[in-house]
mmCIF file of C-alpha atoms in Angstrom:
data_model
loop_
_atom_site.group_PDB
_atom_site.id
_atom_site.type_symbol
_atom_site.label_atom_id
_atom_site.label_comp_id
_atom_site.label_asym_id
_atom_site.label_seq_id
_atom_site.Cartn_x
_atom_site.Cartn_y
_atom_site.Cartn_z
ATOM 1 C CA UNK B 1 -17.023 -27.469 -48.941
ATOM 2 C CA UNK B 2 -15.508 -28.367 -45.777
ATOM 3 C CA UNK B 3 -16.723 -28.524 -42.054
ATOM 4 C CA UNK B 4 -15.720 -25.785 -40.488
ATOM 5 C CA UNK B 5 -15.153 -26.808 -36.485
ATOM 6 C CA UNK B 6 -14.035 -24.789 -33.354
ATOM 7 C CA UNK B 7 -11.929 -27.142 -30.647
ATOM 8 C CA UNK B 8 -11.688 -25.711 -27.321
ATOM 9 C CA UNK B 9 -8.883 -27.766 -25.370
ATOM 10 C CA UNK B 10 -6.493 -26.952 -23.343
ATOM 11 C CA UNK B 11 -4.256 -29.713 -23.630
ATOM 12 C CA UNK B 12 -1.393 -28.988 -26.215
ATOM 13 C CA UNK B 13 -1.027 -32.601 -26.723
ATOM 14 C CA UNK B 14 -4.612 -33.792 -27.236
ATOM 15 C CA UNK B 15 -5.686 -30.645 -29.218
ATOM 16 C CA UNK B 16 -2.952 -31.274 -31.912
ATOM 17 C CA UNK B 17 -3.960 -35.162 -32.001
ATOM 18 C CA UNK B 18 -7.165 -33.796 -33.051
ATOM 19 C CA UNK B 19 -6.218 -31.015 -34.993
ATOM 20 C CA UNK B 20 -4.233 -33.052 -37.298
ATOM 21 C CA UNK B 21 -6.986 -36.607 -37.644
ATOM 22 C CA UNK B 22 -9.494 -33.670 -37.912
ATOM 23 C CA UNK B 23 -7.659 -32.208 -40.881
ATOM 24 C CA UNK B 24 -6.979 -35.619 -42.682
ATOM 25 C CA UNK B 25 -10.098 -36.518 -42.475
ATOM 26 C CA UNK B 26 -10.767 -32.935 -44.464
ATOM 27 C CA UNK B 27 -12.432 -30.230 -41.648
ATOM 28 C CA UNK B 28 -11.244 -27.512 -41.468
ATOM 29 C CA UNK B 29 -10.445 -26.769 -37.151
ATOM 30 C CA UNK B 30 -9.857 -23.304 -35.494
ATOM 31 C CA UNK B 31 -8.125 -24.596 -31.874
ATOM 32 C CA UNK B 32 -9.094 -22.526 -28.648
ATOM 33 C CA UNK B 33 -6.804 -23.165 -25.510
ATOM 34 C CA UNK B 34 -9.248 -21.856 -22.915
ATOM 35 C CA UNK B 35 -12.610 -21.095 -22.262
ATOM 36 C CA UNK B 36 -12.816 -17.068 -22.706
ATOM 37 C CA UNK B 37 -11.157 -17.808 -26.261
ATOM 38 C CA UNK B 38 -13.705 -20.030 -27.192
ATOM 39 C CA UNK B 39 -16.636 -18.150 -26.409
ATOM 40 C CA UNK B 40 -15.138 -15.424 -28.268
ATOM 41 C CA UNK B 41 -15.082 -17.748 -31.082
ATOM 42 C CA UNK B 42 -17.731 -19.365 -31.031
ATOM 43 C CA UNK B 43 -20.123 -16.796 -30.780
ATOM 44 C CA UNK B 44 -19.902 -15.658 -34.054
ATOM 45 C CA UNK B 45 -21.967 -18.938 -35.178
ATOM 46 C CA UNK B 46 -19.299 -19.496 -38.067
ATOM 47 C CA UNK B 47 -19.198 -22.975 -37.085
ATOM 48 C CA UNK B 48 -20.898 -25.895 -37.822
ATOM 49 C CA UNK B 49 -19.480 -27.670 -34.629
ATOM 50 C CA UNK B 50 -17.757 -27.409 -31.397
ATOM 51 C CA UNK B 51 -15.737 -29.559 -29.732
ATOM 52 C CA UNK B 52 -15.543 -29.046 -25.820
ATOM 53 C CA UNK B 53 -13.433 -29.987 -23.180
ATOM 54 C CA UNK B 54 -15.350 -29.136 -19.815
ATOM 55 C CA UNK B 55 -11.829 -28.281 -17.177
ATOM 56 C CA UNK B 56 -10.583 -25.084 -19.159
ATOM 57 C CA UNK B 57 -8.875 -21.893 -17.402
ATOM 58 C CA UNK B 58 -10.609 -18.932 -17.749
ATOM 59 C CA UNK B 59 -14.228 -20.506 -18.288
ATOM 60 C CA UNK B 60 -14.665 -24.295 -17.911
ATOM 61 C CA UNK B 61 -16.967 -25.679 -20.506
ATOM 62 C CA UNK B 62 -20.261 -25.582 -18.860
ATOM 63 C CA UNK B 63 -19.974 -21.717 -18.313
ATOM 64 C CA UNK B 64 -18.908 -21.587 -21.997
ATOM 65 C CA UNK B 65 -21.804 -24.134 -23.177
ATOM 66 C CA UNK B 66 -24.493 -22.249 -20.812
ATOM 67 C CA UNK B 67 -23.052 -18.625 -22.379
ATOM 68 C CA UNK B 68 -23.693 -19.496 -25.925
ATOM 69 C CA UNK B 69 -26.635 -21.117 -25.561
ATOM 70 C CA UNK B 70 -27.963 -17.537 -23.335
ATOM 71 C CA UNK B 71 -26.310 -15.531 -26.463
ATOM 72 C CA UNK B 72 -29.006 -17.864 -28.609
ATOM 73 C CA UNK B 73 -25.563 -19.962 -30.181
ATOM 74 C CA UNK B 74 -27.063 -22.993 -31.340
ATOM 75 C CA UNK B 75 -24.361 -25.223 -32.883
ATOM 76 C CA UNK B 76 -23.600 -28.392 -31.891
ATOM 77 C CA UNK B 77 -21.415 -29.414 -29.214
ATOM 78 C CA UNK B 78 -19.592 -32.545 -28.117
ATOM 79 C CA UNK B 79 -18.217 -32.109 -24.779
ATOM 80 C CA UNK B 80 -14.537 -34.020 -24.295
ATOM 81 C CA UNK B 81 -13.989 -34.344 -20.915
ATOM 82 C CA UNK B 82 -11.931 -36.289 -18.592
ATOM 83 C CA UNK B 83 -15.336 -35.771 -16.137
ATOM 84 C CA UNK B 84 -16.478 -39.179 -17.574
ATOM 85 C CA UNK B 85 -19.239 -40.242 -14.779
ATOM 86 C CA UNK B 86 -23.121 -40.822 -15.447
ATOM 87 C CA UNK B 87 -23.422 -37.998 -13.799
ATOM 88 C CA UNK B 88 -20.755 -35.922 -15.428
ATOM 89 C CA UNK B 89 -22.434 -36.707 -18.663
ATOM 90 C CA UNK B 90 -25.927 -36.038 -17.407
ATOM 91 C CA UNK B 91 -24.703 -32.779 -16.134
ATOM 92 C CA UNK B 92 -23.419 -31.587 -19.656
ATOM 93 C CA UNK B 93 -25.910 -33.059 -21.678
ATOM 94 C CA UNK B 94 -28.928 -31.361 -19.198
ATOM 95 C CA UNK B 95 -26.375 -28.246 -19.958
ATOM 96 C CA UNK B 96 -27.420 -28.434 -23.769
ATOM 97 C CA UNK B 97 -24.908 -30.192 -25.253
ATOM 98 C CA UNK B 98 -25.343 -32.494 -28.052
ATOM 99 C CA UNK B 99 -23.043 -35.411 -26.999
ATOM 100 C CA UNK B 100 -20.718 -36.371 -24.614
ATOM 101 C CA UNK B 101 -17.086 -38.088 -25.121
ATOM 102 C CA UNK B 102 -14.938 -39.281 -22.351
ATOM 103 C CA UNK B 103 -11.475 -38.787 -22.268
ATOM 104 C CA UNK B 104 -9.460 -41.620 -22.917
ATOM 105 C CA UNK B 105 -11.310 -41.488 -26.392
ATOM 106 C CA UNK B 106 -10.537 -43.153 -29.781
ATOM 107 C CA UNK B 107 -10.500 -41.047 -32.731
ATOM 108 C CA UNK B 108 -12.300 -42.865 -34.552
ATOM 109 C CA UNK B 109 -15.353 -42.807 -31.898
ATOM 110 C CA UNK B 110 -14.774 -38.870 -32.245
ATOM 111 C CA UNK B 111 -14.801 -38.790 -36.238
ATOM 112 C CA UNK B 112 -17.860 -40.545 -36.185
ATOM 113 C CA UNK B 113 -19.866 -38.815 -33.286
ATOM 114 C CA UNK B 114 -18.780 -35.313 -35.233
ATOM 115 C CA UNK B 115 -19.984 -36.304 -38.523
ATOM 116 C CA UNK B 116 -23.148 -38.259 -36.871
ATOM 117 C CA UNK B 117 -24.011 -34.425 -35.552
ATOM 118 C CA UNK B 118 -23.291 -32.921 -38.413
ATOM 119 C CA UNK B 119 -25.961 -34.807 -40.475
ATOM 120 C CA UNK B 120 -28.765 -34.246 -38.337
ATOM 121 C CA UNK B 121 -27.448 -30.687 -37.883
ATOM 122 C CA UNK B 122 -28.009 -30.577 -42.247
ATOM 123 C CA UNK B 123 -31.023 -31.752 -41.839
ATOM 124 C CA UNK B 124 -34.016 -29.374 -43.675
ATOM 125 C CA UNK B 125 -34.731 -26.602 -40.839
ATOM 126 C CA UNK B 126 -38.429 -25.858 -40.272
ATOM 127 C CA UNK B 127 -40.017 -23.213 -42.218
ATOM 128 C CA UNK B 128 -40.191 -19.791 -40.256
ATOM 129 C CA UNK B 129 -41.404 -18.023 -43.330
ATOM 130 C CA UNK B 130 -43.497 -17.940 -45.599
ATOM 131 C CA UNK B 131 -44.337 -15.151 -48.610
ATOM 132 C CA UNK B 132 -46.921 -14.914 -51.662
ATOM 133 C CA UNK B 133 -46.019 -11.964 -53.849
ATOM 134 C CA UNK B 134 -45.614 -8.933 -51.511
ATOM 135 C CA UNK B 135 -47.425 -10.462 -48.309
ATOM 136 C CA UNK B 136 -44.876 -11.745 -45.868
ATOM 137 C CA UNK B 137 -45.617 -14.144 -42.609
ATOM 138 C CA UNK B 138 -43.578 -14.615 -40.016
ATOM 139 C CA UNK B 139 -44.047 -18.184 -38.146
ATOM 140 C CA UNK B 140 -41.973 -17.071 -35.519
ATOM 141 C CA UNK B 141 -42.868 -13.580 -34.396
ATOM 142 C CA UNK B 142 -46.345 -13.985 -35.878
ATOM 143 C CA UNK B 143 -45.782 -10.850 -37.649
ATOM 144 C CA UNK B 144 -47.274 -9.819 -41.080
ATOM 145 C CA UNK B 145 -46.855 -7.511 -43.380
ATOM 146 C CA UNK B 146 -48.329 -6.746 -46.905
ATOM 147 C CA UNK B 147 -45.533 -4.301 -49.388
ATOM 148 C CA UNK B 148 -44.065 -4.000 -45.832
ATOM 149 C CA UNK B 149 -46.604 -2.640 -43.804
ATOM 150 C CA UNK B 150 -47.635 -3.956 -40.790
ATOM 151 C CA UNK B 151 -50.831 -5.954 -41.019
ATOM 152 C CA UNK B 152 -52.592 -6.502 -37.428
ATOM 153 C CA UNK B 153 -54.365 -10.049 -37.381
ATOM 154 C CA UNK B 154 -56.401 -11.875 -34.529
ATOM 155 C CA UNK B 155 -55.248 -15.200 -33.707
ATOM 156 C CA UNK B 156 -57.716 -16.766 -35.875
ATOM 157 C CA UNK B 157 -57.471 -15.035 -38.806
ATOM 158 C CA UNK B 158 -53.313 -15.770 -38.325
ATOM 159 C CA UNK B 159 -54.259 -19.435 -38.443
ATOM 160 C CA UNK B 160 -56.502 -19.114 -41.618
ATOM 161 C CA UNK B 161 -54.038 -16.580 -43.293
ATOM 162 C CA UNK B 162 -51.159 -19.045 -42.631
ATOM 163 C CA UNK B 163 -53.450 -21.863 -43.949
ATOM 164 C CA UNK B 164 -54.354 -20.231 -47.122
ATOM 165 C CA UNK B 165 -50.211 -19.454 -47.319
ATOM 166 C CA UNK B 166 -49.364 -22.844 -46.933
ATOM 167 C CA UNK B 167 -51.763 -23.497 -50.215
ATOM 168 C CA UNK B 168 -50.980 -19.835 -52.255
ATOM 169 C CA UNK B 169 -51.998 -20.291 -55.458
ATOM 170 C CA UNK B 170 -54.259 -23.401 -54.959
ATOM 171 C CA UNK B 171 -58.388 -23.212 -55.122
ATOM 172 C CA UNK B 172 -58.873 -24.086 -50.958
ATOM 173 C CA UNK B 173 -62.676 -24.841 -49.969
ATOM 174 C CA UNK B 174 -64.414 -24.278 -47.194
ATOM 175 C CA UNK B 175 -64.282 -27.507 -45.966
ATOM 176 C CA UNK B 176 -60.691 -27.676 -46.084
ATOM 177 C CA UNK B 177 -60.866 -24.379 -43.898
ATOM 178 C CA UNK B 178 -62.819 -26.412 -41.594
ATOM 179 C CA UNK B 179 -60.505 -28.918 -41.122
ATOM 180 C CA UNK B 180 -57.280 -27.283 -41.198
ATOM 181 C CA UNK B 181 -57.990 -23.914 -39.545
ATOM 182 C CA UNK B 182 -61.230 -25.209 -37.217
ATOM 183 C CA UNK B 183 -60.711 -28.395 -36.482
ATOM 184 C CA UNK B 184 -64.194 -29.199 -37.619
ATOM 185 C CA UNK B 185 -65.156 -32.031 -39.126
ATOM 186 C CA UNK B 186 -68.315 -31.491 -39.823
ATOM 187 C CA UNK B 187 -69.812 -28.517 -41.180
ATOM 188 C CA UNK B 188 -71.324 -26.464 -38.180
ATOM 189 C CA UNK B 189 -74.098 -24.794 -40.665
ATOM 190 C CA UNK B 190 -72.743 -21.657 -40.145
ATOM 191 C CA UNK B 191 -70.776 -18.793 -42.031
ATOM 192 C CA UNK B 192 -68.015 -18.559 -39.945
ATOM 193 C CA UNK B 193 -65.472 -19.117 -43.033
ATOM 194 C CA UNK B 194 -66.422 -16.644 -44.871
ATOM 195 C CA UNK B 195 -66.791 -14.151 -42.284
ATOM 196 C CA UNK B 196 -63.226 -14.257 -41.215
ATOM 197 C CA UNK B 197 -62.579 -14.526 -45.265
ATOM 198 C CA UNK B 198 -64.072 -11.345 -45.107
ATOM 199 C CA UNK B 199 -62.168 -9.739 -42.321
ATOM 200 C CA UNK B 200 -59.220 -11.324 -43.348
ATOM 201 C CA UNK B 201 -59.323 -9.350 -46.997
ATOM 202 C CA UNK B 202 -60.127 -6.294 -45.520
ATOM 203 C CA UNK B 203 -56.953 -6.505 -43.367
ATOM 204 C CA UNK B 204 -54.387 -7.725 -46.481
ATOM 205 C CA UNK B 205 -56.431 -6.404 -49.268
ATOM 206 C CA UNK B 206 -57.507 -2.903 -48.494
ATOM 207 C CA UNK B 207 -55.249 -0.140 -50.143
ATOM 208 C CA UNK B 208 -51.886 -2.406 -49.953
ATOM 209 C CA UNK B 209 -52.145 -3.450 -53.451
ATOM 210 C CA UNK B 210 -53.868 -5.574 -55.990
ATOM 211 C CA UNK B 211 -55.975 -8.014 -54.369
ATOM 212 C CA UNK B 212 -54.612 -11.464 -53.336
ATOM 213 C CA UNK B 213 -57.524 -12.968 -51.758
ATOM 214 C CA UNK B 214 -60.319 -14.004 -54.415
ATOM 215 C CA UNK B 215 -63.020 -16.214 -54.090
ATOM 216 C CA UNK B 216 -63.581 -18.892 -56.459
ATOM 217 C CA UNK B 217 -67.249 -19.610 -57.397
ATOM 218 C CA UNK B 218 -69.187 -22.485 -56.191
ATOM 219 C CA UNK B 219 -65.295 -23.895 -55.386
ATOM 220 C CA UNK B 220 -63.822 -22.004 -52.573
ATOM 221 C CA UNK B 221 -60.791 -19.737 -51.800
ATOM 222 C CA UNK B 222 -57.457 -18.788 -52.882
ATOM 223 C CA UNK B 223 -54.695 -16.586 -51.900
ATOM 224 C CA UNK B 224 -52.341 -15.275 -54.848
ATOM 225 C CA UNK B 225 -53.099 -14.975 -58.575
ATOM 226 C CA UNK B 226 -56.596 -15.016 -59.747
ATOM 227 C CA UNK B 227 -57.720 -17.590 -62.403
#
């Protein structure tokens, strides 16, 4: 499956230089010729990678770059630019782009800067998710819900329910809780564990379906089928 990448340049001439090495060398382009196109475009975050000249009419590339990345676009960008000072390129890489090309340019310095971005853009994406069964966590909004109700947790018991997510289906004791949840390590002599154990079933358990959270005697805790 091919690349699919959005060039935004103005410049007949340069654009179908690119175009056509970008094609040979198998990606597939879509070719903007100023900036208001290739917002347009590139907001629909089909791409995997723009291409940017900075002096465009209608919206020079900064106003473009600092639109997408407002509208929460994050693909990569390479600005092209003829602007080709330190400060030029500090300007558009403090702007949020991902690299920065002077015009004149080689092709091949092009080729390989796109396809250098491209492999740290396939790199594995942090997990924002994570699900046992019916119970749902959301990393990001630090939301979760149990057959898709709402379930209202305290910071803590987020932390130990996201713990015990992390190891569903595993036997977790309480002095892995301690460590991974606390930051103890030592035991403090208290039952702090399995009080927030305790609240924590309550909150995931109670009338949302068969029980997830079981404890495992004289071994620990675990979150997802019972042995």
């Amino acid at each position: 499956m091919s690349h699919k990448i959005l060039l935004v340049e103005d410049d007949e001439a340069t654009a179908a230089y690119i175009c056509k090495g970008l094609n040979e060398a198998g990606f597939t382009v879509d070719h903007a010729t100023d900036g208001r196109d290739g917002f347009f475009q590139a907001s629909d975050g089909t791409y995997q990678a723009i291409i940017l000249d900075r002096m465009l009419p209608g919206l020079d590339g900064l106003a473009v770059l600092n639109a997408l990345r407002a509208a929460g676009i994050e693909t990569p960008v390479i600005f092209l630019s003829a602007l080709g000072t330190p400060d030029d390129r500090v300007e558009g890489l403090l702007a949020g782009s991902d690299d920065y090309l002077a015009k004149p340019f080689a092709f091949a310095e092009l080729l390989a800067r796109l396809r250098l971005l491209l492999r740290k853009g396939s790199a594995p994406q942090a997990e924002t998710k994570l699900t046992c069964r019916d119970l749902e966590v959301d990393l990001l909004s630090r939301k979760v819900r149990r057959a898709g109700v709402p379930v209202d947790l305290q910071p803590r018991e987020f932390r130990l329910l996201e713990y015990l997510m992390r190891h569903a289906n595993q036997v977790v004791t309480r002095t892995m809780l301690l460590e991974g949840v606390w930051d103890y390590h030592f035991d403090p002599g208290t039952n702090v564990v399995d009080v927030h154990i305790s609240r924590l079933r309550k909150k995931i358990d109670n009338g949302l379906g068969e029980p997830l959270l079981h404890t495992v005697r004289g071994a620990g805790y675990l979150l997802g089928a019972e042995r």
